[in-house]
Amino acid sequence: MTKLVTIYGGAGFVGRYIARRMAKEGWRVRVAVRRPNESLHVKPYGAVGQVEPVFCNIRDDASVRAAMLGADAVVNCVGVLTERGKNSFEAVQAEGAGRIARIAAEEGIGQCVHISALGANATAASKYARSKAEGEAKVLAAFPSAVILRPSVIFGTEDQFFNRFGKMAEKNPVLTLVGANTKFQPVYVDDVAQAAVKAVLGQAEPGIYELGGPDVRSFRELMVEMLKIVHRKRLVVGLPFWVGSVMAFGFTVLQKLSLGLFHNGILTGDQIANLKVGNVVSEGAKTFADLGIKPTAMQAVLPDYMWVYRDGGQYDAIRESAKNLREI
């Protein structure tokens, strides 16, 4: 184990899969996170001492540099879905991304991989999308040979997409969706990790890759498929964008009135702006095909972790089987 990779945000949803794969490749893995004591779950990904969480604040040059010392490659997985305190889109996804790439270039790091997002656009109405585009620009300016990955909405055991709506379906007879007709191209988290590992190993040409799965579905269609998997009958209702904007405004006001005690992680105006734009791979972009990876279909993975939202949980299949026996 002579090679070392530093993965910023390596204990998060995407980062942990990259860390696991890099450990299997025989690399030492340094997982740079804000709370190392809450990231001990990464240690069993390799042999004793192979995967180690370390403290890092990507808003600080010295902290980023310290986590990078001696590394052969760096991967940046840090991102935020909503702004909170000092962790704004600009600070994390633009300045933070640029800082990691700049210091990587200064330290003579061999490979730099940056996880961005499909829909990154410097002229977008969404601050999230603009900050992602700004981060990409800063990364390429500092490290021209970097590999940038733009995944669509990511699914997997720990995702915040299907799990969120699975929980809602447990208790609510109606699922209300803002942007029900918006198209998505969900991508499996381990496929994104595989792409990142190829980039670290030098098996990917520099540039931007747009990563989407084999299925293109509307938001409504994704929820209908999810409900079939969790064996629940729920009414799926699409809400106009103006209704969503009113709801988002109300949640934001509540956050301000509570002085931050309530954090609006439910629906924001910026998310509304994002939902107005389709989240699918653009024509002519570099994709999984250019990396030699065949993306995984949703139906091959979702049942493996969404069963927890079925009425009978792990016993649901047994109950269905018993029901068939009674009918016979």
Tab-separated table of C-alpha atoms in Angstrom:
chain	number	residue	atom	x	y	z
A	1	MET	CA	0.000	0.000	0.000
A	2	THR	CA	2.330	2.706	-1.263
A	3	LYS	CA	-0.285	5.014	-2.808
A	4	LEU	CA	-2.377	7.480	-0.795
A	5	VAL	CA	-5.622	9.223	-1.754
A	6	THR	CA	-7.309	11.961	0.252
A	7	ILE	CA	-11.082	11.977	-0.127
A	8	TYR	CA	-12.730	15.176	1.078
A	9	GLY	CA	-16.186	14.254	2.342
A	10	GLY	CA	-15.160	10.607	2.142
A	11	ALA	CA	-17.541	9.499	4.899
A	12	GLY	CA	-20.631	10.878	3.145
A	13	PHE	CA	-23.074	9.185	0.812
A	14	VAL	CA	-20.873	9.086	-2.315
A	15	GLY	CA	-17.513	9.386	-0.587
A	16	ARG	CA	-17.846	6.189	1.423
A	17	TYR	CA	-18.328	4.143	-1.755
A	18	ILE	CA	-15.239	5.710	-3.306
A	19	ALA	CA	-13.276	5.053	-0.114
A	20	ARG	CA	-14.314	1.406	-0.116
A	21	ARG	CA	-13.331	0.927	-3.752
A	22	MET	CA	-9.977	2.686	-3.317
A	23	ALA	CA	-9.188	0.459	-0.349
A	24	LYS	CA	-9.930	-2.597	-2.492
A	25	GLU	CA	-7.495	-1.219	-5.065
A	26	GLY	CA	-4.819	-1.412	-2.367
A	27	TRP	CA	-4.512	2.326	-1.718
A	28	ARG	CA	-4.246	3.965	1.654
A	29	VAL	CA	-7.290	6.189	2.112
A	30	ARG	CA	-7.384	9.410	4.106
A	31	VAL	CA	-10.986	10.480	4.716
A	32	ALA	CA	-11.086	14.237	5.346
A	33	VAL	CA	-14.232	15.235	7.266
A	34	ARG	CA	-15.468	17.812	9.768
A	35	ARG	CA	-16.241	15.228	12.454
A	36	PRO	CA	-13.781	12.307	12.399
A	37	ASN	CA	-15.325	10.755	15.523
A	38	GLU	CA	-18.623	10.395	13.626
A	39	SER	CA	-16.917	8.827	10.605
A	40	LEU	CA	-15.471	5.682	12.135
A	41	HIS	CA	-17.713	3.558	9.916
A	42	VAL	CA	-15.130	3.950	7.112
A	43	LYS	CA	-12.311	2.218	9.020
A	44	PRO	CA	-13.460	-1.383	8.288
A	45	TYR	CA	-13.359	-0.692	4.526
A	46	GLY	CA	-9.727	-1.832	4.500
A	47	ALA	CA	-7.035	-3.476	6.605
A	48	VAL	CA	-6.107	-2.037	9.992
A	49	GLY	CA	-4.906	1.518	9.473
A	50	GLN	CA	-5.602	1.509	5.729
A	51	VAL	CA	-8.612	3.849	5.918
A	52	GLU	CA	-8.370	6.698	8.400
A	53	PRO	CA	-10.718	9.646	9.013
A	54	VAL	CA	-8.978	12.982	9.704
A	55	PHE	CA	-10.290	16.436	10.551
A	56	CYS	CA	-10.645	18.996	7.777
A	57	ASN	CA	-12.561	22.206	7.174
A	58	ILE	CA	-12.592	22.930	3.429
A	59	ARG	CA	-13.162	26.630	4.142
A	60	ASP	CA	-9.611	26.854	5.508
A	61	ASP	CA	-6.408	26.634	3.436
A	62	ALA	CA	-4.218	25.205	6.193
A	63	SER	CA	-6.765	22.517	7.044
A	64	VAL	CA	-7.133	21.430	3.407
A	65	ARG	CA	-3.363	21.359	2.915
A	66	ALA	CA	-2.746	19.323	6.063
A	67	ALA	CA	-5.219	16.648	4.948
A	68	MET	CA	-3.544	16.485	1.538
A	69	LEU	CA	0.124	16.189	2.556
A	70	GLY	CA	1.805	13.166	1.012
A	71	ALA	CA	-1.194	12.212	-1.124
A	72	ASP	CA	-0.904	10.950	-4.704
A	73	ALA	CA	-4.489	11.878	-5.579
A	74	VAL	CA	-7.413	13.866	-4.188
A	75	VAL	CA	-11.153	13.472	-4.596
A	76	ASN	CA	-13.644	16.153	-3.578
A	77	CYS	CA	-17.107	14.867	-2.675
A	78	VAL	CA	-18.171	17.777	-0.463
A	79	GLY	CA	-21.484	19.445	-1.261
A	80	VAL	CA	-24.596	20.808	0.419
A	81	LEU	CA	-28.225	20.551	-0.659
A	82	THR	CA	-29.323	23.523	1.447
A	83	GLU	CA	-27.368	26.406	2.937
A	84	ARG	CA	-26.822	26.467	6.679
A	85	GLY	CA	-24.725	28.916	8.653
A	86	LYS	CA	-21.290	29.393	7.140
A	87	ASN	CA	-21.808	26.443	4.830
A	88	SER	CA	-23.265	28.414	1.946
A	89	PHE	CA	-23.293	27.201	-1.657
A	90	GLU	CA	-20.599	29.746	-2.486
A	91	ALA	CA	-18.328	28.801	0.437
A	92	VAL	CA	-18.580	25.032	-0.019
A	93	GLN	CA	-19.290	24.284	-3.666
A	94	ALA	CA	-17.429	27.162	-5.310
A	95	GLU	CA	-14.669	28.427	-2.996
A	96	GLY	CA	-14.142	25.059	-1.286
A	97	ALA	CA	-13.844	23.165	-4.556
A	98	GLY	CA	-11.432	25.736	-5.963
A	99	ARG	CA	-9.348	25.677	-2.789
A	100	ILE	CA	-8.865	21.911	-2.932
A	101	ALA	CA	-7.829	22.020	-6.610
A	102	ARG	CA	-5.505	24.995	-6.121
A	103	ILE	CA	-3.690	23.430	-3.173
A	104	ALA	CA	-3.530	20.080	-4.996
A	105	ALA	CA	-1.727	21.829	-7.858
A	106	GLU	CA	0.610	23.603	-5.426
A	107	GLU	CA	1.442	20.301	-3.702
A	108	GLY	CA	2.109	18.521	-7.004
A	109	ILE	CA	-0.730	16.011	-6.568
A	110	GLY	CA	-0.967	13.625	-9.523
A	111	GLN	CA	-4.745	13.297	-9.925
A	112	CYS	CA	-7.674	15.547	-8.966
A	113	VAL	CA	-11.263	14.319	-9.165
A	114	HIS	CA	-14.220	16.577	-8.430
A	115	ILE	CA	-17.811	15.434	-7.895
A	116	SER	CA	-20.140	18.131	-9.234
A	117	ALA	CA	-23.784	17.760	-10.291
A	118	LEU	CA	-25.778	17.432	-13.476
A	119	GLY	CA	-27.334	20.796	-14.225
A	120	ALA	CA	-24.324	22.872	-13.173
A	121	ASN	CA	-24.778	26.112	-15.098
A	122	ALA	CA	-23.221	29.530	-14.615
A	123	THR	CA	-26.417	31.253	-15.830
A	124	ALA	CA	-28.941	29.076	-13.967
A	125	ALA	CA	-31.686	30.604	-11.839
A	126	SER	CA	-30.664	28.300	-8.989
A	127	LYS	CA	-27.812	29.363	-6.669
A	128	TYR	CA	-27.019	25.672	-6.183
A	129	ALA	CA	-26.497	25.105	-9.920
A	130	ARG	CA	-24.511	28.342	-10.312
A	131	SER	CA	-22.213	27.474	-7.397
A	132	LYS	CA	-21.574	24.038	-8.889
A	133	ALA	CA	-20.601	25.638	-12.206
A	134	GLU	CA	-18.378	28.164	-10.439
A	135	GLY	CA	-16.705	25.346	-8.532
A	136	GLU	CA	-16.016	23.485	-11.771
A	137	ALA	CA	-14.505	26.611	-13.331
A	138	LYS	CA	-12.224	27.148	-10.331
A	139	VAL	CA	-11.150	23.497	-10.351
A	140	LEU	CA	-10.230	23.547	-14.052
A	141	ALA	CA	-8.468	26.904	-13.735
A	142	ALA	CA	-6.226	25.563	-10.972
A	143	PHE	CA	-5.943	21.945	-12.155
A	144	PRO	CA	-6.598	21.708	-15.944
A	145	SER	CA	-6.137	17.925	-16.019
A	146	ALA	CA	-8.860	17.346	-13.400
A	147	VAL	CA	-11.719	14.922	-13.983
A	148	ILE	CA	-15.147	16.346	-13.136
A	149	LEU	CA	-18.131	14.039	-12.663
A	150	ARG	CA	-21.677	15.376	-12.963
A	151	PRO	CA	-24.135	12.775	-11.677
A	152	SER	CA	-27.904	13.087	-11.920
A	153	VAL	CA	-29.931	12.341	-8.775
A	154	ILE	CA	-28.075	9.520	-6.996
A	155	PHE	CA	-29.762	6.462	-5.499
A	156	GLY	CA	-28.420	3.867	-3.097
A	157	THR	CA	-28.939	2.515	0.412
A	158	GLU	CA	-28.163	5.823	2.156
A	159	ASP	CA	-29.701	8.172	-0.427
A	160	GLN	CA	-31.737	11.231	0.498
A	161	PHE	CA	-34.123	10.893	-2.417
A	162	PHE	CA	-36.009	7.591	-2.470
A	163	ASN	CA	-35.552	7.125	1.293
A	164	ARG	CA	-37.130	10.512	1.929
A	165	PHE	CA	-40.244	9.751	-0.082
A	166	GLY	CA	-40.372	6.182	1.221
A	167	LYS	CA	-40.695	7.587	4.753
A	168	MET	CA	-43.393	9.993	3.584
A	169	ALA	CA	-45.333	7.128	1.984
A	170	GLU	CA	-45.359	5.253	5.287
A	171	LYS	CA	-47.576	7.837	7.000
A	172	ASN	CA	-49.176	9.994	4.307
A	173	PRO	CA	-51.991	8.884	2.003
A	174	VAL	CA	-50.931	11.513	-0.553
A	175	LEU	CA	-47.515	12.361	-1.994
A	176	THR	CA	-47.400	15.967	-3.189
A	177	LEU	CA	-44.716	16.789	-5.741
A	178	VAL	CA	-43.500	20.129	-7.024
A	179	GLY	CA	-42.153	19.673	-10.551
A	180	ALA	CA	-43.905	16.341	-11.074
A	181	ASN	CA	-43.122	16.387	-14.807
A	182	THR	CA	-39.424	17.241	-14.446
A	183	LYS	CA	-37.219	14.539	-15.970
A	184	PHE	CA	-34.471	12.762	-14.024
A	185	GLN	CA	-31.910	10.106	-14.937
A	186	PRO	CA	-31.156	8.420	-11.579
A	187	VAL	CA	-27.664	6.978	-11.208
A	188	TYR	CA	-26.481	4.277	-8.815
A	189	VAL	CA	-24.016	5.553	-6.214
A	190	ASP	CA	-21.524	2.723	-6.726
A	191	ASP	CA	-21.404	3.455	-10.466
A	192	VAL	CA	-20.400	7.035	-9.629
A	193	ALA	CA	-17.771	5.666	-7.241
A	194	GLN	CA	-16.448	3.362	-9.948
A	195	ALA	CA	-16.112	6.341	-12.298
A	196	ALA	CA	-14.222	8.310	-9.628
A	197	VAL	CA	-11.849	5.410	-9.008
A	198	LYS	CA	-11.083	5.103	-12.721
A	199	ALA	CA	-10.225	8.805	-12.721
A	200	VAL	CA	-7.931	8.417	-9.699
A	201	LEU	CA	-6.160	5.496	-11.361
A	202	GLY	CA	-5.580	7.541	-14.509
A	203	GLN	CA	-7.993	5.458	-16.583
A	204	ALA	CA	-10.155	8.446	-17.573
A	205	GLU	CA	-9.300	11.309	-19.887
A	206	PRO	CA	-9.380	14.773	-18.257
A	207	GLY	CA	-12.626	16.682	-18.663
A	208	ILE	CA	-16.280	16.702	-17.645
A	209	TYR	CA	-18.408	13.551	-17.603
A	210	GLU	CA	-22.193	13.585	-17.253
A	211	LEU	CA	-23.393	10.501	-15.411
A	212	GLY	CA	-26.947	9.228	-15.739
A	213	GLY	CA	-28.463	5.796	-15.354
A	214	PRO	CA	-30.218	3.793	-18.091
A	215	ASP	CA	-33.685	5.047	-17.043
A	216	VAL	CA	-35.090	8.505	-17.803
A	217	ARG	CA	-38.248	9.154	-15.783
A	218	SER	CA	-40.362	12.079	-14.661
A	219	PHE	CA	-40.510	12.867	-10.955
A	220	ARG	CA	-44.051	11.452	-10.878
A	221	GLU	CA	-43.013	8.238	-12.629
A	222	LEU	CA	-40.168	7.724	-10.163
A	223	MET	CA	-42.582	7.991	-7.246
A	224	VAL	CA	-45.039	5.573	-8.874
A	225	GLU	CA	-42.222	3.035	-9.324
A	226	MET	CA	-41.084	3.552	-5.745
A	227	LEU	CA	-44.620	2.959	-4.441
A	228	LYS	CA	-44.814	-0.329	-6.338
A	229	ILE	CA	-41.597	-1.477	-4.686
A	230	VAL	CA	-42.773	-0.569	-1.173
A	231	HIS	CA	-46.199	-2.135	-1.870
A	232	ARG	CA	-48.163	0.957	-0.933
A	233	LYS	CA	-51.074	2.606	-2.698
A	234	ARG	CA	-50.774	6.369	-2.460
A	235	LEU	CA	-52.177	9.234	-4.461
A	236	VAL	CA	-49.410	11.145	-6.250
A	237	VAL	CA	-50.400	14.785	-6.778
A	238	GLY	CA	-48.378	17.303	-8.760
A	239	LEU	CA	-48.361	20.859	-7.406
A	240	PRO	CA	-47.879	23.969	-9.580
A	241	PHE	CA	-44.568	25.741	-9.139
A	242	TRP	CA	-46.286	28.819	-7.677
A	243	VAL	CA	-47.777	26.695	-4.894
A	244	GLY	CA	-44.357	25.235	-4.191
A	245	SER	CA	-42.892	28.741	-4.051
A	246	VAL	CA	-45.462	29.769	-1.452
A	247	MET	CA	-44.672	26.695	0.641
A	248	ALA	CA	-40.927	27.306	0.356
A	249	PHE	CA	-41.387	30.932	1.421
A	250	GLY	CA	-43.362	29.820	4.473
A	251	PHE	CA	-40.686	27.321	5.536
A	252	THR	CA	-37.973	29.952	5.081
A	253	VAL	CA	-39.878	32.483	7.189
A	254	LEU	CA	-40.323	29.842	9.902
A	255	GLN	CA	-36.576	29.216	9.878
A	256	LYS	CA	-35.848	32.912	10.367
A	257	LEU	CA	-38.491	33.356	13.073
A	258	SER	CA	-37.105	30.369	14.982
A	259	LEU	CA	-33.603	31.904	14.769
A	260	GLY	CA	-32.342	28.771	13.062
A	261	LEU	CA	-33.802	26.272	15.540
A	262	PHE	CA	-35.902	25.011	12.631
A	263	HIS	CA	-33.806	24.360	9.535
A	264	ASN	CA	-35.656	24.376	6.239
A	265	GLY	CA	-34.472	21.144	4.719
A	266	ILE	CA	-37.952	20.452	3.347
A	267	LEU	CA	-38.385	22.772	0.379
A	268	THR	CA	-36.562	25.968	-0.572
A	269	GLY	CA	-36.985	28.535	-3.297
A	270	ASP	CA	-33.652	27.465	-4.770
A	271	GLN	CA	-34.853	23.866	-5.025
A	272	ILE	CA	-37.959	25.105	-6.837
A	273	ALA	CA	-35.704	26.838	-9.374
A	274	ASN	CA	-33.743	23.607	-9.807
A	275	LEU	CA	-36.883	21.548	-10.347
A	276	LYS	CA	-37.881	23.703	-13.305
A	277	VAL	CA	-34.953	22.298	-15.295
A	278	GLY	CA	-34.625	18.696	-16.471
A	279	ASN	CA	-31.842	16.647	-14.882
A	280	VAL	CA	-30.742	14.387	-17.747
A	281	VAL	CA	-27.481	13.849	-19.631
A	282	SER	CA	-27.021	16.322	-22.473
A	283	GLU	CA	-26.427	15.228	-26.039
A	284	GLY	CA	-22.777	14.948	-27.008
A	285	ALA	CA	-21.470	14.859	-23.426
A	286	LYS	CA	-18.892	12.374	-22.165
A	287	THR	CA	-20.725	9.655	-20.254
A	288	PHE	CA	-20.308	6.287	-18.560
A	289	ALA	CA	-19.736	4.796	-22.021
A	290	ASP	CA	-16.510	6.787	-22.310
A	291	LEU	CA	-15.370	5.244	-19.039
A	292	GLY	CA	-16.273	1.700	-20.018
A	293	ILE	CA	-18.956	1.473	-17.317
A	294	LYS	CA	-22.436	0.047	-17.832
A	295	PRO	CA	-24.788	1.934	-15.470
A	296	THR	CA	-27.077	-0.022	-13.142
A	297	ALA	CA	-30.869	0.113	-13.505
A	298	MET	CA	-32.992	1.288	-10.568
A	299	GLN	CA	-35.021	-1.916	-10.451
A	300	ALA	CA	-31.862	-3.912	-9.789
A	301	VAL	CA	-31.105	-1.990	-6.586
A	302	LEU	CA	-34.162	-0.247	-5.100
A	303	PRO	CA	-35.850	-3.415	-3.729
A	304	ASP	CA	-32.667	-4.246	-1.802
A	305	TYR	CA	-33.087	-1.276	0.554
A	306	MET	CA	-36.579	0.117	0.070
A	307	TRP	CA	-38.230	-2.953	1.614
A	308	VAL	CA	-37.976	-1.239	5.024
A	309	TYR	CA	-40.875	1.024	3.993
A	310	ARG	CA	-43.239	-1.872	3.269
A	311	ASP	CA	-46.046	-2.447	5.735
A	312	GLY	CA	-44.533	-5.736	6.906
A	313	GLY	CA	-40.916	-4.746	6.403
A	314	GLN	CA	-38.673	-7.779	5.982
A	315	TYR	CA	-41.638	-10.112	6.530
A	316	ASP	CA	-43.714	-8.633	3.729
A	317	ALA	CA	-42.611	-11.241	1.165
A	318	ILE	CA	-43.417	-14.092	3.586
A	319	ARG	CA	-46.874	-12.654	4.205
A	320	GLU	CA	-47.527	-12.350	0.478
A	321	SER	CA	-46.398	-15.939	-0.016
A	322	ALA	CA	-48.719	-17.154	2.758
A	323	LYS	CA	-51.594	-15.260	1.172
A	324	ASN	CA	-51.013	-17.139	-2.098
A	325	LEU	CA	-51.006	-20.443	-0.275
A	326	ARG	CA	-54.382	-19.672	1.316
A	327	GLU	CA	-55.807	-18.852	-2.112
A	328	ILE	CA	-54.578	-22.200	-3.450
